[in-house]
Backbone as CSV, one residue per row, in Angstrom:
resi,resn,N_x,N_y,N_z,CA_x,CA_y,CA_z,C_x,C_y,C_z
1,MET,111.381,76.474,-10.789,112.073,77.460,-11.498,111.388,77.512,-12.852
2,ASP,111.182,76.430,-13.530,110.468,76.431,-14.551,108.918,77.245,-14.403
3,GLU,108.229,76.861,-13.266,107.035,77.532,-13.078,107.107,79.162,-12.854
4,LYS,108.256,79.534,-12.057,108.587,81.049,-11.709,108.752,81.677,-13.163
5,LEU,109.388,81.101,-14.215,109.505,81.600,-15.507,108.199,81.584,-16.281
6,GLN,107.617,80.701,-16.224,106.240,80.697,-16.851,105.445,81.921,-16.163
7,ASN,105.564,82.023,-15.068,104.513,83.153,-14.367,105.081,84.364,-14.744
8,THR,106.246,84.586,-14.807,106.941,86.062,-15.049,106.470,86.225,-16.843
9,ALA,106.506,85.173,-17.412,106.161,85.428,-18.989,104.724,85.630,-19.049
10,ARG,103.652,85.064,-18.310,102.534,85.285,-18.232,102.233,86.956,-18.142
11,LYS,102.932,87.380,-16.914,102.698,88.749,-16.312,103.054,89.689,-17.565
12,ARG,104.482,89.340,-18.095,104.850,90.248,-19.146,103.669,90.378,-20.374
13,ARG,103.130,89.187,-20.842,102.179,89.036,-21.663,100.992,89.860,-21.520
14,LEU,100.637,89.758,-20.134,99.264,90.703,-19.703,99.727,92.213,-19.699
15,GLN,100.931,92.613,-19.101,101.088,93.844,-19.250,101.347,94.439,-20.750
16,TYR,101.800,93.654,-21.446,101.924,94.187,-22.924,100.349,94.318,-23.417
17,ARG,99.490,93.351,-23.166,98.067,93.564,-23.760,97.724,94.580,-22.949
18,LEU,97.692,94.917,-21.690,97.139,96.058,-21.094,97.533,97.399,-21.660
19,ILE,98.929,97.351,-21.944,99.517,98.655,-22.283,98.837,98.967,-23.824
20,SER,98.725,97.865,-24.470,98.044,98.042,-26.109,96.605,98.398,-25.970
21,LEU,96.083,97.951,-24.946,94.585,98.389,-24.846,94.457,99.866,-24.497
22,CYS,95.325,100.090,-23.437,95.440,101.488,-22.895,95.810,102.520,-24.026
23,SER,96.654,102.313,-24.957,96.955,103.031,-25.830,96.029,103.220,-26.976
24,ILE,95.068,101.980,-27.231,94.140,102.175,-28.118,92.951,103.123,-27.358
25,LEU,92.597,102.954,-26.134,91.507,103.689,-25.823,92.030,105.145,-25.497
26,VAL,93.236,105.490,-25.375,93.504,106.923,-25.373,93.472,107.498,-26.574
27,PHE,93.849,106.717,-27.594,93.775,107.373,-29.137,92.304,107.616,-29.327
28,ILE,91.448,106.789,-28.939,89.976,107.146,-29.329,89.237,108.317,-28.403
29,GLY,89.891,108.046,-27.079,89.526,109.427,-26.414,89.841,110.667,-27.011
30,ILE,91.073,110.872,-27.360,91.711,112.154,-28.106,90.864,112.355,-29.210
31,TRP,90.647,111.349,-30.151,89.840,111.615,-31.160,88.545,111.833,-30.896
32,TYR,87.745,111.318,-29.924,86.423,111.900,-29.582,86.485,113.226,-29.047
33,LEU,87.448,113.693,-28.223,87.370,114.816,-27.712,87.609,115.944,-28.572
34,ALA,88.466,115.735,-29.854,88.860,116.640,-30.866,87.633,116.918,-31.660
35,THR,86.934,116.094,-31.870,85.847,115.949,-32.941,84.503,116.246,-32.273
36,ALA,84.097,115.540,-31.462,82.733,115.594,-30.806,82.755,116.760,-29.895
37,VAL,83.623,116.891,-28.912,83.663,117.909,-27.855,84.232,119.301,-28.301
38,LEU,85.623,119.422,-28.772,86.190,120.578,-29.206,85.854,120.896,-30.616
39,GLN,85.313,120.080,-31.352,84.945,120.162,-33.044,86.129,121.061,-33.894
40,LEU,87.317,120.526,-33.554,88.426,121.339,-34.123,88.514,121.089,-35.655
41,ALA,87.513,119.902,-36.173,87.399,119.746,-37.829,86.008,119.555,-38.112
42,PRO,85.615,119.938,-39.147,84.296,119.789,-39.441,83.879,118.208,-39.495
43,SER,82.701,117.779,-39.178,82.350,116.416,-39.211,82.307,115.895,-40.509
44,TYR,82.400,116.588,-41.701,82.348,115.789,-42.836,83.906,115.574,-43.412
45,SER,84.701,116.118,-42.698,86.073,115.951,-42.996,86.763,115.087,-42.074
46,LEU,86.455,115.127,-40.872,86.845,114.049,-39.681,85.686,113.879,-38.666
47,PRO,84.767,112.845,-39.012,83.758,112.435,-38.044,84.283,112.022,-36.677
48,SER,83.426,112.117,-35.655,83.642,111.533,-34.490,83.580,109.858,-34.424
49,PRO,84.404,109.139,-33.479,84.450,107.780,-33.303,82.933,107.218,-33.234
50,VAL,82.071,107.964,-32.681,80.680,107.386,-32.519,79.964,107.410,-33.935
51,LYS,80.085,108.351,-34.888,79.765,108.382,-36.053,80.341,107.237,-36.908
52,VAL,81.557,106.967,-36.895,82.375,106.059,-37.447,81.923,104.562,-37.017
53,PHE,81.490,104.348,-35.731,80.996,103.050,-35.088,79.626,102.917,-35.901
54,GLN,78.779,103.957,-35.750,77.520,103.765,-36.462,77.467,103.307,-37.871
55,THR,78.244,103.883,-38.527,78.642,103.607,-39.939,79.049,102.201,-40.115
56,PHE,80.015,101.666,-39.175,80.330,100.371,-39.203,79.070,99.349,-39.061
57,ILE,78.385,99.756,-38.072,77.333,98.716,-37.770,76.376,98.705,-38.932
58,THR,76.093,100.026,-39.754,75.111,100.144,-40.534,75.448,99.164,-41.842
59,LYS,76.897,99.419,-42.136,77.437,98.654,-43.204,77.688,97.162,-43.079
60,LEU,77.318,96.613,-42.036,77.221,95.455,-41.856,76.075,94.437,-42.490
61,THR,74.965,95.350,-42.504,73.924,95.025,-42.930,73.298,95.517,-44.438
62,LYS,73.612,96.915,-44.580,73.239,97.816,-45.756,74.191,97.950,-46.716
63,THR,73.633,97.756,-48.145,74.458,97.856,-49.335,74.894,99.467,-49.701
64,ALA,74.103,100.250,-49.155,73.980,101.588,-49.790,75.490,102.348,-49.093
65,PRO,76.178,103.294,-49.798,75.735,103.653,-51.056,76.625,102.830,-52.323
66,GLU,77.331,101.967,-52.054,78.237,101.413,-53.033,77.718,100.073,-53.605
67,GLY,76.758,99.481,-53.058,76.127,98.452,-53.369,76.649,97.081,-52.946
68,ALA,77.382,96.904,-51.701,77.770,95.829,-50.998,77.708,96.115,-49.583
69,THR,77.592,95.241,-48.762,77.695,95.139,-47.362,79.191,95.133,-47.009
70,LEU,79.727,95.302,-45.713,80.989,95.216,-45.306,81.697,93.939,-45.453
71,GLY,81.005,92.830,-45.166,81.232,91.572,-45.182,81.502,91.097,-46.656
72,GLN,80.688,91.892,-47.545,80.816,91.294,-48.948,82.216,91.933,-49.612
73,HIS,82.404,93.100,-48.982,83.933,94.016,-49.472,84.874,93.083,-48.880
74,PHE,84.795,92.705,-47.675,85.910,91.969,-46.902,86.211,90.753,-47.787
75,LEU,85.226,89.990,-47.905,85.413,88.582,-48.521,85.917,88.676,-50.092
76,ALA,85.442,89.737,-50.749,85.976,90.075,-51.977,87.718,90.527,-52.051
77,SER,88.002,91.151,-51.147,89.514,91.573,-50.952,90.132,90.438,-50.555
78,LEU,89.569,89.694,-49.451,90.428,88.655,-48.863,90.593,87.562,-49.891
79,GLN,89.495,87.161,-50.968,89.768,86.142,-51.802,90.742,86.586,-52.562
80,VAL,90.884,87.824,-53.255,92.061,88.008,-54.198,93.438,88.197,-53.428
81,ALA,93.253,88.740,-52.145,94.562,88.798,-51.643,95.294,87.290,-51.179
82,PHE,94.421,86.602,-50.844,94.882,85.251,-50.405,95.331,84.435,-51.805
83,THR,94.592,84.474,-52.670,94.935,84.013,-53.928,96.429,84.521,-54.592
84,GLY,96.542,85.706,-54.626,97.819,86.246,-55.094,99.031,85.942,-54.202
85,TYR,98.510,86.162,-52.818,99.664,85.803,-51.772,100.011,84.323,-51.509
86,VAL,99.284,83.494,-51.496,99.701,81.929,-51.608,100.324,81.781,-52.722
87,LEU,100.061,82.262,-53.998,100.829,81.952,-55.137,102.235,82.511,-54.959
88,GLY,102.378,83.588,-54.424,103.730,84.402,-54.497,104.532,83.658,-53.491
89,VAL,103.911,83.072,-52.388,104.855,82.483,-51.370,105.076,80.893,-51.793
90,VAL,104.150,80.185,-52.419,104.585,78.937,-52.866,105.557,79.030,-53.897
91,ILE,105.557,80.002,-54.828,106.776,80.000,-55.699,107.971,80.936,-55.315
92,GLY,107.808,81.890,-54.489,108.962,82.820,-54.066,109.842,82.163,-53.094
93,VAL,109.168,81.576,-51.883,110.214,80.938,-51.073,110.961,79.701,-51.481
94,PRO,110.483,78.811,-52.324,111.428,77.756,-52.762,112.462,78.434,-53.836
95,LEU,111.796,79.297,-54.486,112.704,79.842,-55.638,114.044,80.349,-55.151
96,GLY,113.669,81.308,-53.920,114.660,81.857,-53.130,115.658,81.093,-52.563
97,ILE,115.254,79.872,-52.003,116.102,79.122,-51.583,116.979,78.202,-52.452
98,LEU,116.220,77.852,-53.566,117.137,77.324,-54.658,118.151,78.063,-55.200
99,MET,117.939,79.281,-55.308,118.859,80.311,-55.712,119.967,80.546,-54.967
100,ALA,119.662,80.676,-53.681,121.010,80.750,-52.660,121.687,79.204,-52.596
101,TRP,121.212,78.059,-52.771,121.707,76.721,-52.622,122.418,76.461,-53.809
102,HIS,122.005,76.627,-54.985,122.381,76.068,-56.408,122.781,77.235,-57.255
103,LYS,124.009,77.272,-57.643,124.502,78.495,-58.256,124.063,78.453,-59.719
104,TRP,123.605,77.269,-60.342,123.100,77.381,-61.633,121.861,77.920,-61.764
105,VAL,120.938,77.818,-60.555,119.713,78.273,-60.647,119.770,79.756,-60.398
106,ASP,120.624,80.279,-59.536,120.984,81.754,-59.422,121.435,82.471,-60.591
107,ILE,122.248,81.751,-61.665,122.569,82.408,-62.675,121.629,82.495,-63.763
108,ILE,120.473,81.531,-63.725,119.336,81.592,-64.711,118.502,82.612,-64.279
109,VAL,117.831,82.537,-63.010,116.813,83.442,-62.474,117.595,84.784,-62.179
110,ARG,118.556,84.985,-61.671,118.866,86.565,-61.351,118.680,87.582,-62.164
111,PRO,118.811,87.481,-63.426,118.787,88.592,-64.400,117.272,88.960,-64.524
112,VAL,116.330,87.909,-64.690,114.864,88.430,-64.585,114.438,88.951,-63.146
113,PHE,115.046,88.354,-62.097,114.628,88.982,-60.797,115.119,90.321,-60.604
114,ASP,116.453,90.669,-61.105,116.952,91.801,-60.916,116.134,92.925,-61.749
115,PHE,115.719,92.363,-62.723,114.879,93.394,-63.687,113.593,93.714,-63.082
116,LEU,112.712,92.777,-62.471,111.625,92.830,-61.786,111.666,93.656,-60.687
117,LYS,112.742,93.490,-59.805,112.714,93.786,-58.390,112.395,95.301,-58.259
118,PRO,113.077,96.164,-59.121,113.020,97.694,-58.945,111.689,98.333,-59.307
119,ILE,110.757,97.331,-59.924,109.706,97.884,-60.623,108.564,97.845,-59.526
120,PRO,107.769,99.142,-59.190,106.713,99.095,-58.256,105.474,98.256,-58.724
121,PRO,104.859,97.417,-57.879,103.736,96.555,-58.458,102.645,97.419,-58.948
122,ILE,102.526,98.637,-58.071,101.325,99.538,-58.639,101.536,100.000,-60.097
123,ALA,102.695,100.257,-60.324,103.068,100.475,-61.972,102.312,99.306,-62.916
124,LEU,102.252,98.121,-62.572,101.898,97.151,-63.526,100.143,97.314,-63.311
125,ILE,99.625,98.040,-62.691,98.032,98.151,-62.751,97.537,98.263,-63.970
126,PRO,98.184,99.439,-64.985,97.503,99.591,-66.117,97.644,98.613,-67.030
127,VAL,98.712,97.866,-67.097,99.070,96.608,-67.780,98.038,95.423,-67.633
128,MET,97.884,95.140,-66.258,97.192,94.248,-65.903,95.580,94.375,-66.340
129,ILE,95.204,95.682,-66.307,93.738,96.046,-66.483,93.854,95.898,-68.061
130,VAL,94.658,96.138,-68.908,94.646,96.135,-70.277,94.609,94.611,-70.713
131,LEU,95.321,93.887,-70.189,95.572,92.329,-70.492,94.248,91.591,-69.823
132,LEU,93.972,91.842,-68.573,93.050,90.816,-67.959,91.768,91.587,-67.817
133,GLY,91.517,92.959,-67.777,90.423,93.612,-67.651,90.274,93.734,-66.017
134,ILE,89.060,94.209,-65.495,88.731,94.327,-64.185,88.452,93.282,-63.617
135,THR,89.111,92.230,-63.511,88.898,90.825,-62.908,89.615,90.501,-61.920
136,ILE,89.286,89.517,-61.092,89.938,88.998,-60.181,91.324,88.343,-60.341
137,LYS,91.529,87.949,-61.653,92.716,87.317,-62.140,93.808,88.467,-62.264
138,ALA,93.363,89.683,-62.757,94.140,90.839,-62.895,94.837,91.270,-61.465
139,LYS,94.073,91.197,-60.435,94.133,91.973,-58.954,95.032,90.949,-58.447
140,ALA,94.919,89.352,-58.763,95.634,88.276,-58.124,96.958,88.364,-58.777
141,VAL,97.230,88.650,-60.032,98.605,88.673,-60.806,99.433,89.846,-60.118
142,LEU,98.573,90.943,-59.738,99.394,92.164,-59.193,99.797,91.677,-57.906
143,ILE,99.006,91.049,-57.126,99.481,90.728,-55.740,100.537,89.817,-55.773
144,PHE,100.525,88.728,-56.670,101.705,87.891,-56.875,102.988,88.454,-57.173
145,PHE,102.970,89.630,-57.875,104.202,90.258,-58.171,104.663,91.118,-56.898
146,SER,103.813,91.351,-56.255,104.064,92.422,-54.873,104.577,91.329,-53.780
147,THR,104.220,90.106,-54.136,104.370,89.069,-52.830,105.825,88.370,-53.202
148,VAL,105.980,88.052,-54.275,107.069,87.192,-54.678,108.450,87.670,-54.575
149,ILE,108.556,89.000,-54.911,109.963,89.403,-54.870,110.488,89.498,-53.163
150,PRO,109.757,90.004,-52.276,110.108,89.937,-50.931,110.299,88.531,-50.504
151,CYS,109.457,87.738,-50.806,109.745,86.021,-50.586,110.953,85.732,-51.041
152,ILE,111.505,85.876,-52.434,112.571,85.369,-53.025,113.828,86.018,-52.215
153,LEU,113.863,87.445,-52.135,114.774,88.010,-51.472,115.043,87.667,-50.068
154,ASN,114.159,87.614,-49.101,114.364,87.099,-47.843,114.794,85.624,-47.707
155,SER,114.267,84.866,-48.446,114.631,83.382,-48.601,116.133,83.210,-48.903
156,TYR,116.402,83.986,-49.892,117.791,83.819,-50.554,118.712,84.481,-49.559
157,SER,118.442,85.688,-48.781,119.281,86.062,-47.733,119.240,85.115,-46.583
158,GLY,118.365,84.555,-46.142,118.477,83.799,-45.211,119.305,82.451,-45.226
159,ILE,119.159,81.704,-46.605,120.082,80.786,-46.893,121.765,81.139,-46.861
160,LYS,121.799,82.191,-47.481,123.145,82.979,-47.607,123.774,82.905,-46.186
161,GLN,122.966,83.333,-45.168,123.473,83.799,-44.066,123.786,82.561,-43.106
162,THR,123.480,81.405,-43.581,123.933,80.079,-42.876,125.295,80.119,-42.633
163,LYS,125.721,79.802,-41.318,127.099,79.750,-40.923,127.855,78.473,-41.656
164,SER,129.089,78.760,-42.454,129.654,77.598,-42.922,130.125,76.749,-42.070
165,ILE,130.462,76.993,-40.718,130.963,75.885,-39.798,129.800,74.924,-39.592
166,HIS,128.693,75.237,-39.664,127.543,74.375,-39.291,127.397,73.382,-40.582
167,LEU,127.658,73.946,-41.678,127.545,72.951,-42.778,128.692,71.980,-42.834
168,TRP,130.012,72.634,-42.578,131.146,71.757,-42.284,131.100,70.532,-41.361
169,VAL,130.443,70.956,-40.172,130.287,69.978,-39.068,129.538,68.670,-39.662
170,ALA,128.203,69.246,-40.446,127.487,68.287,-40.878,127.836,67.415,-42.057
171,GLN,128.610,68.198,-42.823,129.475,67.421,-43.934,130.399,66.441,-43.241
172,THR,131.031,66.936,-42.247,132.094,65.720,-41.461,131.545,64.679,-41.108
173,PHE,130.155,64.765,-40.531,129.551,63.586,-39.914,128.774,62.781,-41.023
174,GLY,128.978,63.032,-42.139,128.625,62.396,-43.376,127.213,62.905,-43.951
175,ALA,126.729,64.007,-43.606,125.514,64.603,-44.171,125.520,64.844,-45.690
176,SER,124.454,64.466,-46.356,124.411,64.937,-47.845,124.237,66.196,-48.135
177,ARG,124.309,66.756,-49.237,124.071,68.078,-49.493,122.542,68.550,-49.317
178,ARG,121.623,67.538,-49.641,120.007,67.624,-49.472,119.964,67.721,-47.960
179,GLN,120.501,66.718,-47.292,120.445,66.928,-45.670,120.864,68.339,-44.983
180,GLN,121.949,68.734,-45.558,122.371,70.062,-45.079,121.540,71.332,-45.351
181,LEU,120.771,71.231,-46.568,119.675,72.018,-46.747,118.592,71.942,-45.721
182,PHE,117.888,70.778,-45.647,116.764,70.619,-44.959,116.955,70.632,-43.257
183,THR,118.096,70.151,-42.788,118.304,70.201,-41.457,119.136,71.293,-40.886
184,ILE,119.807,72.040,-41.534,120.673,73.096,-41.208,120.210,74.636,-41.795
185,ALA,120.355,74.692,-43.091,120.170,75.905,-43.761,118.842,76.449,-43.604
186,ILE,117.868,75.608,-44.054,116.422,76.007,-44.014,116.017,76.407,-42.607
187,PRO,116.270,75.550,-41.623,115.863,75.924,-40.225,116.573,77.180,-39.728
188,SER,117.818,77.363,-40.015,118.482,78.734,-39.628,118.002,79.875,-40.219
189,ALA,117.354,79.598,-41.504,116.911,80.888,-42.287,115.521,81.138,-42.106
190,MET,114.747,80.380,-41.235,113.434,80.661,-40.940,113.104,82.076,-40.400
191,PRO,113.709,82.614,-39.665,113.559,83.970,-39.212,113.407,84.982,-40.415
192,MET,114.419,84.731,-41.357,114.490,85.706,-42.476,113.260,85.331,-43.331
193,ILE,112.961,84.207,-43.495,111.884,83.646,-44.439,110.523,84.265,-43.850
194,PHE,110.342,84.220,-42.545,109.156,84.705,-41.914,109.001,86.289,-42.051
195,ALA,110.118,86.903,-42.040,110.318,88.289,-41.963,109.788,88.680,-43.571
196,GLY,110.345,87.873,-44.465,109.884,88.138,-45.763,108.308,87.910,-45.935
197,LEU,107.871,86.919,-45.365,106.259,86.688,-45.385,105.586,87.783,-44.976
198,ARG,105.967,88.467,-43.673,105.378,89.501,-43.291,105.367,90.735,-44.179
199,VAL,106.656,91.089,-44.618,106.859,92.039,-45.639,106.073,91.967,-46.894
200,ALA,105.663,90.809,-47.356,105.085,90.337,-48.613,103.789,90.670,-48.345
201,MET,103.267,90.253,-47.111,101.595,90.460,-46.786,101.337,92.028,-46.710
202,GLY,102.287,92.815,-46.030,101.973,94.156,-46.159,101.900,94.742,-47.819
203,SER,103.093,94.301,-48.475,103.098,94.870,-49.789,101.797,94.224,-50.577
204,SER,101.282,93.127,-50.375,100.057,92.442,-51.186,98.857,93.334,-50.910
205,TRP,98.689,93.736,-49.660,97.519,94.481,-49.202,97.581,96.095,-49.833
206,MET,98.782,96.569,-49.850,99.087,97.743,-50.491,98.559,98.003,-52.103
207,ALA,99.188,96.836,-52.674,98.854,96.594,-54.088,97.483,96.342,-54.314
208,LEU,96.664,95.654,-53.378,95.247,95.324,-53.667,94.465,96.368,-53.348
209,VAL,94.650,97.265,-52.366,93.881,98.464,-52.161,94.104,99.549,-53.267
210,ALA,95.318,99.697,-53.783,95.618,100.318,-54.739,94.886,100.004,-56.212
211,ALA,94.817,98.566,-56.503,94.113,98.280,-57.487,92.570,98.380,-57.287
212,GLU,92.092,98.068,-56.245,90.604,98.547,-56.022,90.313,100.045,-56.032
213,LEU,91.016,100.806,-55.597,90.896,102.391,-55.787,90.917,102.513,-57.273
214,LEU,91.797,102.103,-58.018,91.629,102.475,-59.384,90.671,101.913,-60.304
215,ALA,90.501,100.479,-60.085,89.513,99.763,-60.842,89.269,98.488,-60.358
216,SER,87.786,98.591,-59.784,87.270,97.502,-59.067,85.727,97.803,-58.951
217,THR,84.913,96.846,-58.617,83.719,97.166,-58.305,83.136,96.478,-56.970
218,LYS,84.083,96.095,-56.248,83.865,95.419,-55.006,85.168,95.355,-54.363
219,GLY,85.003,95.482,-52.785,86.384,95.407,-52.030,86.706,96.417,-51.187
220,LEU,87.364,96.343,-50.137,87.712,97.643,-49.076,88.195,98.831,-49.827
221,GLY,89.070,98.504,-50.775,89.566,99.806,-51.497,88.610,100.392,-52.445
222,TYR,87.688,99.758,-52.885,86.636,100.112,-53.697,85.614,101.095,-52.676
223,MET,85.322,100.566,-51.638,84.549,101.124,-50.514,85.139,102.494,-50.438
224,ILE,86.556,102.538,-49.976,87.131,103.859,-49.753,86.925,104.650,-50.755
225,SER,87.243,104.390,-52.072,87.075,105.108,-53.278,85.784,105.640,-53.353
226,VAL,84.795,104.974,-53.282,83.386,105.553,-53.232,83.045,106.645,-52.197
227,GLY,83.645,106.218,-50.934,83.595,107.291,-50.075,84.286,108.643,-50.250
228,ARG,85.439,108.569,-50.684,85.999,109.602,-51.317,85.288,110.479,-52.314
229,ALA,84.658,109.816,-53.160,83.795,110.451,-54.335,82.686,111.103,-53.863
230,LEU,82.052,110.302,-52.654,80.715,110.768,-52.115,81.074,111.874,-50.806
231,LEU,82.299,112.234,-50.649,82.810,112.963,-49.560,82.199,112.329,-48.156
232,ARG,81.996,110.963,-48.164,81.775,110.273,-46.939,82.945,109.818,-46.169
233,SER,83.625,110.617,-45.442,84.806,110.390,-44.705,84.619,109.286,-43.696
234,ASP,83.286,109.268,-43.232,83.119,108.169,-42.133,83.323,106.732,-42.775
235,LEU,82.776,106.596,-44.337,82.839,105.443,-44.755,84.388,105.170,-45.472
236,ILE,85.193,105.870,-45.328,86.538,106.056,-45.712,87.395,105.464,-44.515
237,ILE,87.117,106.171,-43.107,87.579,105.574,-42.162,87.411,104.162,-41.795
238,VAL,86.068,103.869,-41.976,85.569,102.570,-41.798,86.448,101.324,-42.640
239,GLY,86.621,101.814,-43.746,87.422,100.901,-44.873,88.776,100.779,-44.104
240,ILE,89.408,102.029,-43.747,90.768,101.952,-43.111,91.005,101.315,-41.811
241,LEU,89.930,101.432,-41.039,89.977,100.590,-39.629,90.015,99.056,-40.010
242,CYS,89.241,98.677,-41.006,88.908,97.368,-41.421,90.238,96.800,-41.958
243,LEU,90.934,97.487,-42.372,92.440,96.899,-43.088,93.243,96.986,-41.880
244,GLY,93.261,97.835,-40.997,94.003,97.661,-39.808,93.684,96.574,-38.818
245,LEU,92.521,96.292,-38.731,92.187,95.085,-37.876,92.556,93.799,-38.699
246,ILE,92.490,93.831,-39.934,93.000,92.730,-40.585,94.492,92.496,-40.395
247,GLY,95.356,93.636,-40.465,96.550,93.458,-40.254,96.790,92.912,-38.932
248,ILE,96.030,93.364,-37.881,96.393,92.825,-36.341,96.246,91.400,-36.409
249,VAL,95.150,91.117,-36.942,94.998,89.406,-36.926,95.951,88.700,-37.797
250,ILE,96.306,89.227,-38.763,97.420,88.675,-39.597,98.792,88.598,-38.790
251,SER,98.852,89.661,-38.157,100.180,89.782,-37.380,100.243,88.641,-36.090
252,PHE,99.000,88.430,-35.748,98.811,87.558,-34.526,99.205,86.273,-35.106
253,LEU,98.448,85.884,-36.345,98.665,84.572,-36.974,100.040,84.191,-37.195
254,PHE,101.015,85.175,-37.949,102.372,84.974,-38.150,102.990,84.850,-36.741
255,ASP,102.572,85.536,-35.590,103.214,85.270,-34.294,103.081,83.687,-33.759
256,LEU,101.944,83.320,-34.173,101.784,81.720,-33.665,102.425,80.812,-34.406
257,LEU,102.558,81.083,-35.873,103.358,80.185,-36.869,104.851,80.373,-36.556
258,GLU,105.138,81.410,-36.439,106.564,81.818,-36.118,107.134,80.954,-34.763
259,LYS,106.320,80.810,-33.602,106.565,80.297,-32.519,106.624,78.769,-32.921
260,LEU,105.813,78.143,-33.877,105.894,76.654,-34.209,106.932,76.301,-35.138
261,PHE,107.439,77.350,-35.815,108.447,76.805,-36.889,109.791,77.294,-36.777
262,VAL,110.018,78.402,-35.941,111.141,79.097,-35.835,111.728,78.648,-34.405
263,ARG,113.134,78.053,-34.594,113.736,77.498,-33.341,114.253,78.821,-32.495
264,GLY,114.211,78.500,-31.286,114.579,79.570,-30.412,113.891,80.776,-30.481
265,GLY,112.384,80.740,-31.008,111.603,81.997,-30.887,111.562,82.548,-29.762
266,LYS,111.378,83.830,-29.571,111.319,84.625,-28.557,109.983,84.459,-27.742
267,GLU,109.929,84.141,-26.582,108.477,84.029,-26.060,107.887,85.660,-25.761
268,ARG,106.739,85.921,-26.161,106.270,87.139,-26.022,105.144,87.218,-25.108
């Protein structure tokens, strides 16, 4: 019976991957037909996928026109995003849990949290440039602000949604307050915490690209900005596609982590 279920799960995963691959191929086919065959848009505004692929291959080794290869842009963006994101997660998730679990922490932190929550991280770009200049620190701090808010919010909500009857049963069997937190509240809040991590990752990349568009000398956002200035739409699309590929890889990694840490995770 277990083997039959495993075979069914494998078939479903294979079907999902085939459908995903077909949708990508159909999209590329429509794009090629509209640009290279029917020429519905001029090549300088919407290049064909062949031109974009050629630019992608060229940028792997060439630094023109913006002074860096695609790999250098990718590493520059990844370094900043990783630094700010990890800092936001390390501070945001525990802080959200403590706010939900301890009333006195909630009373102290909530006024500051409520003040920062409605502020768009992009609005902080001029302040960061004035304080820290066009540096990695400025962009990392900006990403930290875009990451820490959803991490706090989802962690807080996840702990608050813990069923009181589960805590009551644990307390009946003599579990301490700390044991209730680590054995019941946090495991039950993991789906919400992972949802917050996903939202935070999306917010951090948006903040990073916005910062690089306005003030940077290297990174995928900077490459897109240079492409806009030079009317190189192929360069712009290469940068956008790289961001999309990064998103796919990150989503895959989150799926793996979620299967490891979230109890009762859905088999995909």
